[in-house]
PDB file of C-alpha atoms in Angstrom:
ATOM      1  CA  MET A   1    -108.241 178.230  19.399  1.00 88.00           C
ATOM      2  CA  GLY A   2    -104.451 178.130  19.796  1.00 92.00           C
ATOM      3  CA  PHE A   3    -101.101 176.750  18.732  1.00 91.00           C
ATOM      4  CA  VAL A   4     -97.682 175.619  19.908  1.00 91.00           C
ATOM      5  CA  LEU A   5     -94.595 176.709  17.996  1.00 89.00           C
ATOM      6  CA  MET A   6     -91.322 174.897  18.545  1.00 87.00           C
ATOM      7  CA  SER A   7     -88.138 173.739  16.907  1.00 85.00           C
ATOM      8  CA  ALA A   8     -86.705 170.262  17.243  1.00 74.00           C
ATOM      9  CA  GLY A   9     -83.298 169.012  16.262  1.00 69.00           C
ATOM     10  CA  GLU A  10     -81.294 165.840  16.346  1.00 68.00           C
ATOM     11  CA  LYS A  11     -78.931 164.824  19.135  1.00 66.00           C
ATOM     12  CA  ASN A  12     -80.575 167.014  21.761  1.00 61.00           C
ATOM     13  CA  LYS A  13     -79.799 170.272  19.945  1.00 65.00           C
ATOM     14  CA  GLY A  14     -82.403 172.850  19.046  1.00 66.00           C
ATOM     15  CA  ASN A  15     -85.338 171.365  20.946  1.00 86.00           C
ATOM     16  CA  GLU A  16     -86.983 174.610  21.942  1.00 90.00           C
ATOM     17  CA  LEU A  17     -90.538 175.495  22.822  1.00 91.00           C
ATOM     18  CA  TRP A  18     -90.927 178.945  21.270  1.00 90.00           C
ATOM     19  CA  MET A  19     -94.507 179.895  21.932  1.00 90.00           C
ATOM     20  CA  VAL A  20     -97.862 178.728  23.214  1.00 91.00           C
ATOM     21  CA  ALA A  21    -100.752 180.956  22.192  1.00 91.00           C
ATOM     22  CA  ILE A  22    -104.418 180.591  23.085  1.00 92.00           C
ATOM     23  CA  HIS A  23    -107.154 182.870  21.747  1.00 94.00           C
ATOM     24  CA  LYS A  24    -108.446 185.076  24.569  1.00 92.00           C
ATOM     25  CA  ASP A  25    -111.900 183.445  24.431  1.00 95.00           C
ATOM     26  CA  PHE A  26    -110.330 180.075  25.333  1.00 92.00           C
ATOM     27  CA  GLN A  27    -107.825 181.139  27.995  1.00 90.00           C
ATOM     28  CA  LYS A  28    -108.039 179.909  31.599  1.00 90.00           C
ATOM     29  CA  LYS A  29    -109.801 176.705  30.540  1.00 94.00           C
ATOM     30  CA  GLY A  30    -106.810 174.355  30.607  1.00 92.00           C
ATOM     31  CA  TYR A  31    -106.172 174.263  26.855  1.00 94.00           C
ATOM     32  CA  GLY A  32    -102.656 175.707  27.094  1.00 91.00           C
ATOM     33  CA  LYS A  33    -101.708 173.114  29.690  1.00 92.00           C
ATOM     34  CA  LYS A  34    -103.132 170.314  27.517  1.00 94.00           C
ATOM     35  CA  MET A  35    -101.208 171.576  24.503  1.00 93.00           C
ATOM     36  CA  VAL A  36     -97.910 171.688  26.414  1.00 93.00           C
ATOM     37  CA  GLN A  37     -98.606 168.222  27.856  1.00 93.00           C
ATOM     38  CA  GLY A  38     -99.227 166.979  24.301  1.00 92.00           C
ATOM     39  CA  VAL A  39     -95.785 168.204  23.252  1.00 89.00           C
ATOM     40  CA  LEU A  40     -94.145 166.620  26.304  1.00 90.00           C
ATOM     41  CA  ASP A  41     -95.953 163.331  25.654  1.00 91.00           C
ATOM     42  CA  LYS A  42     -94.804 163.332  22.024  1.00 85.00           C
ATOM     43  CA  PHE A  43     -91.141 163.589  23.059  1.00 82.00           C
ATOM     44  CA  LYS A  44     -91.383 161.310  26.114  1.00 84.00           C
ATOM     45  CA  GLY A  45     -88.869 158.484  26.178  1.00 83.00           C
ATOM     46  CA  LEU A  46     -86.537 160.075  23.618  1.00 80.00           C
ATOM     47  CA  ASN A  47     -83.947 161.093  26.243  1.00 80.00           C
ATOM     48  CA  LEU A  48     -84.016 164.744  25.175  1.00 81.00           C
ATOM     49  CA  MET A  49     -84.153 168.129  26.844  1.00 85.00           C
ATOM     50  CA  LEU A  50     -86.605 170.820  25.838  1.00 90.00           C
ATOM     51  CA  PHE A  51     -85.688 174.453  26.291  1.00 92.00           C
ATOM     52  CA  ALA A  52     -87.800 177.592  26.525  1.00 94.00           C
ATOM     53  CA  ARG A  53     -87.091 181.302  26.916  1.00 92.00           C
ATOM     54  CA  CYS A  54     -89.718 183.554  28.415  1.00 93.00           C
ATOM     55  CA  SER A  55     -89.558 187.293  27.873  1.00 93.00           C
ATOM     56  CA  PRO A  56     -90.107 189.513  30.907  1.00 92.00           C
ATOM     57  CA  GLU A  57     -93.601 190.285  29.558  1.00 93.00           C
ATOM     58  CA  SER A  58     -94.544 186.591  29.265  1.00 91.00           C
ATOM     59  CA  GLU A  59     -95.564 185.872  32.836  1.00 92.00           C
ATOM     60  CA  LYS A  60     -98.446 183.630  31.703  1.00 90.00           C
ATOM     61  CA  MET A  61     -96.089 181.508  29.599  1.00 91.00           C
ATOM     62  CA  TYR A  62     -93.573 181.344  32.440  1.00 95.00           C
ATOM     63  CA  GLN A  63     -96.216 180.165  34.916  1.00 94.00           C
ATOM     64  CA  LEU A  64     -97.640 177.675  32.399  1.00 92.00           C
ATOM     65  CA  LEU A  65     -94.233 176.091  31.889  1.00 95.00           C
ATOM     66  CA  LEU A  66     -93.509 175.940  35.632  1.00 95.00           C
ATOM     67  CA  LYS A  67     -96.835 174.171  36.184  1.00 93.00           C
ATOM     68  CA  ASN A  68     -95.901 171.662  33.484  1.00 93.00           C
ATOM     69  CA  GLY A  69     -92.576 170.707  35.062  1.00 94.00           C
ATOM     70  CA  PHE A  70     -90.112 173.084  33.397  1.00 96.00           C
ATOM     71  CA  ALA A  71     -87.370 174.385  35.693  1.00 97.00           C
ATOM     72  CA  HIS A  72     -86.114 177.968  35.651  1.00 97.00           C
ATOM     73  CA  VAL A  73     -82.357 177.752  35.144  1.00 96.00           C
ATOM     74  CA  GLU A  74     -81.245 181.314  34.454  1.00 96.00           C
ATOM     75  CA  THR A  75     -82.332 184.881  33.758  1.00 96.00           C
ATOM     76  CA  SER A  76     -80.451 187.002  31.232  1.00 95.00           C
ATOM     77  CA  GLU A  77     -79.473 190.630  31.803  1.00 95.00           C
ATOM     78  CA  GLU A  78     -82.418 191.589  29.564  1.00 94.00           C
ATOM     79  CA  GLY A  79     -84.813 189.636  31.802  1.00 95.00           C
ATOM     80  CA  TYR A  80     -85.369 186.586  29.587  1.00 95.00           C
ATOM     81  CA  ARG A  81     -85.933 183.498  31.730  1.00 96.00           C
ATOM     82  CA  GLY A  82     -84.320 180.322  30.477  1.00 95.00           C
ATOM     83  CA  MET A  83     -86.170 177.114  31.252  1.00 96.00           C
ATOM     84  CA  ILE A  84     -85.476 173.424  30.745  1.00 94.00           C
ATOM     85  CA  TYR A  85     -87.486 170.206  30.799  1.00 92.00           C
ATOM     86  CA  GLU A  86     -85.700 166.853  30.868  1.00 85.00           C
ATOM     87  CA  LEU A  87     -87.613 164.061  29.178  1.00 80.00           C
TER      88      LEU A  87
END
């Protein structure tokens, strides 16, 4: 149905949400949101920040992260949108 790919490191370094992917037959049913919320719940209370970078083509991912409380902090010259979530 789908997956979340991320990296996590010690001391608030390398905690990055890389990708959320949902098979097309299961999109627009709330599964992506539930998967992201599951990740956020897992890290809750650890006093960490999660980062994400959305390519210009990843509008769905960008909107999904905004809806889950990530903040857009910068856009690179290439159009990649940097996002952050403080736990």
